PDB file of C-alpha atoms in Angstrom:
ATOM      1  CA  MET A   1      55.957 -84.349  15.194  1.00 72.00           C
ATOM      2  CA  GLU A   2      55.767 -82.504  19.039  1.00 80.00           C
ATOM      3  CA  THR A   3      54.439 -79.537  19.130  1.00 82.00           C
ATOM      4  CA  ARG A   4      56.400 -76.800  22.548  1.00 80.00           C
ATOM      5  CA  ILE A   5      54.897 -73.659  22.902  1.00 87.00           C
ATOM      6  CA  ARG A   6      57.589 -71.286  24.308  1.00 83.00           C
ATOM      7  CA  THR A   7      57.176 -68.437  26.208  1.00 87.00           C
ATOM      8  CA  ALA A   8      57.387 -65.023  25.297  1.00 83.00           C
ATOM      9  CA  ASP A   9      60.849 -65.200  27.889  1.00 84.00           C
ATOM     10  CA  GLU A  10      62.693 -67.587  25.791  1.00 88.00           C
ATOM     11  CA  ARG A  11      61.888 -66.663  22.207  1.00 87.00           C
ATOM     12  CA  ARG A  12      63.532 -63.695  22.743  1.00 86.00           C
ATOM     13  CA  GLU A  13      66.598 -65.377  24.578  1.00 89.00           C
ATOM     14  CA  GLU A  14      66.661 -66.993  21.605  1.00 90.00           C
ATOM     15  CA  ILE A  15      66.251 -64.954  19.125  1.00 88.00           C
ATOM     16  CA  ALA A  16      69.153 -63.049  21.447  1.00 88.00           C
ATOM     17  CA  ALA A  17      71.658 -66.684  21.635  1.00 91.00           C
ATOM     18  CA  ALA A  18      71.074 -66.523  17.399  1.00 91.00           C
ATOM     19  CA  ALA A  19      71.977 -63.036  17.242  1.00 91.00           C
ATOM     20  CA  ALA A  20      75.238 -62.659  19.200  1.00 91.00           C
ATOM     21  CA  SER A  21      76.060 -65.792  17.469  1.00 93.00           C
ATOM     22  CA  MET A  22      76.036 -63.328  14.520  1.00 94.00           C
ATOM     23  CA  GLY A  23      77.384 -60.958  16.646  1.00 94.00           C
ATOM     24  CA  VAL A  24      75.346 -58.829  16.773  1.00 96.00           C
ATOM     25  CA  ASP A  25      74.483 -57.695  20.643  1.00 95.00           C
ATOM     26  CA  GLU A  26      72.995 -54.232  22.105  1.00 95.00           C
ATOM     27  CA  ASP A  27      76.205 -52.716  21.198  1.00 97.00           C
ATOM     28  CA  TYR A  28      76.655 -53.259  17.991  1.00 97.00           C
ATOM     29  CA  ILE A  29      72.959 -51.880  18.114  1.00 97.00           C
ATOM     30  CA  SER A  30      74.620 -48.664  19.307  1.00 97.00           C
ATOM     31  CA  THR A  31      77.345 -48.184  17.376  1.00 98.00           C
ATOM     32  CA  LEU A  32      75.200 -49.212  13.616  1.00 98.00           C
ATOM     33  CA  VAL A  33      72.395 -46.886  14.823  1.00 98.00           C
ATOM     34  CA  ASP A  34      75.124 -43.823  15.527  1.00 98.00           C
ATOM     35  CA  ASN A  35      76.821 -44.365  12.484  1.00 98.00           C
ATOM     36  CA  PHE A  36      73.558 -44.548  10.157  1.00 98.00           C
ATOM     37  CA  TYR A  37      72.147 -41.446  10.969  1.00 97.00           C
ATOM     38  CA  GLU A  38      75.306 -39.583  10.510  1.00 97.00           C
ATOM     39  CA  ARG A  39      75.445 -40.361   7.097  1.00 97.00           C
ATOM     40  CA  VAL A  40      71.510 -39.560   7.109  1.00 96.00           C
ATOM     41  CA  ARG A  41      72.310 -36.608   8.709  1.00 96.00           C
ATOM     42  CA  ALA A  42      75.598 -35.751   6.467  1.00 97.00           C
ATOM     43  CA  HIS A  43      73.519 -36.420   3.148  1.00 96.00           C
ATOM     44  CA  PRO A  44      72.365 -33.772   0.736  1.00 96.00           C
ATOM     45  CA  LEU A  45      68.826 -35.247  -0.073  1.00 94.00           C
ATOM     46  CA  LEU A  46      67.808 -36.828   3.417  1.00 94.00           C
ATOM     47  CA  GLY A  47      70.441 -34.780   5.751  1.00 93.00           C
ATOM     48  CA  PRO A  48      67.511 -32.127   5.191  1.00 92.00           C
ATOM     49  CA  VAL A  49      64.885 -34.003   5.031  1.00 90.00           C
ATOM     50  CA  PHE A  50      65.474 -35.531   9.225  1.00 91.00           C
ATOM     51  CA  ASP A  51      66.821 -32.819   9.775  1.00 90.00           C
ATOM     52  CA  GLU A  52      63.156 -31.001   9.353  1.00 88.00           C
ATOM     53  CA  ALA A  53      61.474 -33.451  11.574  1.00 88.00           C
ATOM     54  CA  ILE A  54      63.682 -34.633  14.434  1.00 91.00           C
ATOM     55  CA  GLY A  55      64.960 -31.305  16.513  1.00 85.00           C
ATOM     56  CA  ASP A  56      66.728 -32.795  19.101  1.00 92.00           C
ATOM     57  CA  TRP A  57      69.213 -36.059  17.809  1.00 94.00           C
ATOM     58  CA  GLY A  58      69.139 -37.595  21.407  1.00 94.00           C
ATOM     59  CA  PRO A  59      66.294 -39.260  21.904  1.00 94.00           C
ATOM     60  CA  HIS A  60      65.682 -39.719  18.527  1.00 93.00           C
ATOM     61  CA  LEU A  61      68.532 -42.057  18.529  1.00 96.00           C
ATOM     62  CA  ALA A  62      67.806 -43.297  21.603  1.00 95.00           C
ATOM     63  CA  LYS A  63      64.080 -44.193  20.152  1.00 94.00           C
ATOM     64  CA  MET A  64      66.156 -45.529  17.106  1.00 95.00           C
ATOM     65  CA  LYS A  65      68.219 -47.702  19.772  1.00 97.00           C
ATOM     66  CA  ASP A  66      65.160 -49.256  21.052  1.00 95.00           C
ATOM     67  CA  PHE A  67      63.929 -49.728  17.755  1.00 95.00           C
ATOM     68  CA  TRP A  68      66.585 -51.906  16.707  1.00 96.00           C
ATOM     69  CA  ALA A  69      67.132 -53.673  19.022  1.00 95.00           C
ATOM     70  CA  SER A  70      62.928 -54.609  19.427  1.00 93.00           C
ATOM     71  CA  VAL A  71      63.936 -55.324  15.317  1.00 93.00           C
ATOM     72  CA  ALA A  72      66.741 -57.535  16.067  1.00 94.00           C
ATOM     73  CA  LEU A  73      67.024 -59.229  19.408  1.00 92.00           C
ATOM     74  CA  ASN A  74      62.797 -58.996  20.445  1.00 89.00           C
ATOM     75  CA  ALA A  75      63.998 -56.314  22.891  1.00 87.00           C
ATOM     76  CA  GLY A  76      60.005 -55.186  23.331  1.00 84.00           C
ATOM     77  CA  ARG A  77      61.478 -51.372  24.508  1.00 87.00           C
ATOM     78  CA  TYR A  78      60.134 -50.231  21.328  1.00 87.00           C
ATOM     79  CA  SER A  79      56.801 -48.604  21.949  1.00 84.00           C
ATOM     80  CA  GLY A  80      56.300 -46.367  19.066  1.00 83.00           C
ATOM     81  CA  LYS A  81      53.794 -45.500  16.205  1.00 87.00           C
ATOM     82  CA  PRO A  82      56.364 -45.345  13.207  1.00 87.00           C
ATOM     83  CA  VAL A  83      53.441 -45.190  10.084  1.00 87.00           C
ATOM     84  CA  PRO A  84      51.526 -41.976  11.386  1.00 85.00           C
ATOM     85  CA  LYS A  85      54.884 -40.141  12.248  1.00 86.00           C
ATOM     86  CA  HIS A  86      56.482 -40.674   8.502  1.00 87.00           C
ATOM     87  CA  LYS A  87      53.587 -40.203   7.489  1.00 85.00           C
ATOM     88  CA  ALA A  88      53.189 -37.173   8.599  1.00 83.00           C
ATOM     89  CA  LEU A  89      56.328 -35.888   6.252  1.00 84.00           C
ATOM     90  CA  THR A  90      54.818 -34.588   4.031  1.00 83.00           C
ATOM     91  CA  SER A  91      58.202 -33.604   1.811  1.00 86.00           C
ATOM     92  CA  VAL A  92      59.366 -37.780   1.642  1.00 90.00           C
ATOM     93  CA  GLN A  93      58.838 -39.178  -1.053  1.00 91.00           C
ATOM     94  CA  PRO A  94      59.112 -42.925  -2.084  1.00 91.00           C
ATOM     95  CA  TRP A  95      62.892 -42.570  -3.790  1.00 93.00           C
ATOM     96  CA  HIS A  96      63.789 -41.511  -0.767  1.00 93.00           C
ATOM     97  CA  PHE A  97      63.678 -44.793   0.614  1.00 94.00           C
ATOM     98  CA  ASP A  98      66.059 -46.003  -1.664  1.00 95.00           C
ATOM     99  CA  ILE A  99      68.740 -43.566  -0.542  1.00 96.00           C
ATOM    100  CA  TRP A 100      68.404 -44.289   2.825  1.00 96.00           C
ATOM    101  CA  LEU A 101      68.544 -48.458   1.832  1.00 97.00           C
ATOM    102  CA  GLY A 102      71.226 -47.247  -0.261  1.00 97.00           C
ATOM    103  CA  LEU A 103      73.639 -45.747   3.681  1.00 98.00           C
ATOM    104  CA  PHE A 104      71.293 -48.496   5.799  1.00 98.00           C
ATOM    105  CA  ARG A 105      73.923 -50.991   3.294  1.00 98.00           C
ATOM    106  CA  ALA A 106      77.217 -49.293   3.193  1.00 98.00           C
ATOM    107  CA  THR A 107      76.815 -48.360   6.762  1.00 98.00           C
ATOM    108  CA  LEU A 108      76.523 -52.585   7.831  1.00 98.00           C
ATOM    109  CA  ALA A 109      79.573 -53.342   4.646  1.00 98.00           C
ATOM    110  CA  ASP A 110      81.468 -50.845   7.240  1.00 98.00           C
ATOM    111  CA  THR A 111      80.280 -51.597  10.616  1.00 98.00           C
ATOM    112  CA  ALA A 112      78.736 -55.214  10.827  1.00 97.00           C
ATOM    113  CA  PRO A 113      80.269 -58.160  12.858  1.00 97.00           C
ATOM    114  CA  SER A 114      79.506 -60.424  10.637  1.00 97.00           C
ATOM    115  CA  PRO A 115      78.164 -61.519   6.462  1.00 97.00           C
ATOM    116  CA  GLU A 116      75.218 -62.936   8.800  1.00 97.00           C
ATOM    117  CA  ALA A 117      74.492 -59.752  10.390  1.00 97.00           C
ATOM    118  CA  ALA A 118      74.414 -57.501   7.508  1.00 97.00           C
ATOM    119  CA  ALA A 119      72.457 -59.921   5.744  1.00 97.00           C
ATOM    120  CA  TYR A 120      70.415 -60.256   9.047  1.00 96.00           C
ATOM    121  CA  PHE A 121      69.629 -55.971   9.267  1.00 97.00           C
ATOM    122  CA  MET A 122      69.417 -56.114   5.259  1.00 97.00           C
ATOM    123  CA  GLU A 123      66.575 -57.917   5.016  1.00 97.00           C
ATOM    124  CA  ARG A 124      64.452 -55.876   8.363  1.00 96.00           C
ATOM    125  CA  ALA A 125      65.228 -52.978   6.377  1.00 97.00           C
ATOM    126  CA  GLU A 126      64.394 -53.871   3.315  1.00 97.00           C
ATOM    127  CA  ARG A 127      60.683 -55.063   5.283  1.00 96.00           C
ATOM    128  CA  ILE A 128      60.559 -51.718   7.219  1.00 95.00           C
ATOM    129  CA  ALA A 129      61.676 -49.703   3.945  1.00 95.00           C
ATOM    130  CA  GLU A 130      58.070 -51.348   1.953  1.00 94.00           C
ATOM    131  CA  SER A 131      56.003 -51.034   4.747  1.00 93.00           C
ATOM    132  CA  LEU A 132      56.510 -47.765   5.245  1.00 93.00           C
ATOM    133  CA  LYS A 133      56.507 -47.108   1.709  1.00 93.00           C
ATOM    134  CA  LEU A 134      53.430 -48.870   1.646  1.00 92.00           C
ATOM    135  CA  ALA A 135      52.027 -47.127   4.581  1.00 91.00           C
ATOM    136  CA  MET A 136      52.752 -43.227   2.966  1.00 90.00           C
ATOM    137  CA  PHE A 137      51.995 -44.014  -0.955  1.00 89.00           C
ATOM    138  CA  GLY A 138      49.803 -46.951  -1.414  1.00 87.00           C
ATOM    139  CA  LEU A 139      50.582 -49.176  -4.341  1.00 72.00           C
ATOM    140  CA  PRO A 140      51.657 -47.516  -7.393  1.00 67.00           C
ATOM    141  CA  GLU A 141      48.236 -48.685  -9.738  1.00 61.00           C
ATOM    142  CA  ILE A 142      45.606 -48.173  -7.100  1.00 56.00           C
ATOM    143  CA  GLY A 143      46.195 -44.615  -5.964  1.00 55.00           C
ATOM    144  CA  ALA A 144      48.792 -43.108  -2.800  1.00 50.00           C
ATOM    145  CA  PRO A 145      46.575 -43.397   1.081  1.00 53.00           C
ATOM    146  CA  GLY A 146      45.191 -40.555   2.090  1.00 52.00           C
ATOM    147  CA  GLY A 147      44.675 -38.692  -1.576  1.00 47.00           C
ATOM    148  CA  ARG A 148      48.849 -38.883  -1.477  1.00 49.00           C
ATOM    149  CA  ARG A 149      50.621 -39.269  -4.801  1.00 46.00           C
ATOM    150  CA  GLN A 150      53.231 -40.718  -6.221  1.00 47.00           C
ATOM    151  CA  SER A 151      55.951 -38.135  -7.581  1.00 47.00           C
TER     152      SER A 151
END
């Protein structure tokens, strides 16, 4: 078996081509982010949490589009540090992530260009949510990092 080492640009092109075959492109990512955060802002429990943390939604939505383009297309445009930003949100509870995932799933059901695209994004969203939850709250059996307790 021959191993071929690909350049970062080659890998990025392969990922973009695979995403395109599912109907995922920059336009869809923009649609997904706009629709999802519209739902988040309207949600009676998540809306206030996000509104408290985000003063100007324009830059936040642009950042989230860069984030999801980097996640889905390997675009490499997002360079933020989401863990410290989320750890600073003291009103967030572990169960908020279930609501977030439910809204994300519903948005995909209504907007995804294909079932494969919905599954592609949902898998990544679940990993992201789990990673942030672990960073913010730790494992229940060993306690929360930084003394934060789960409610």
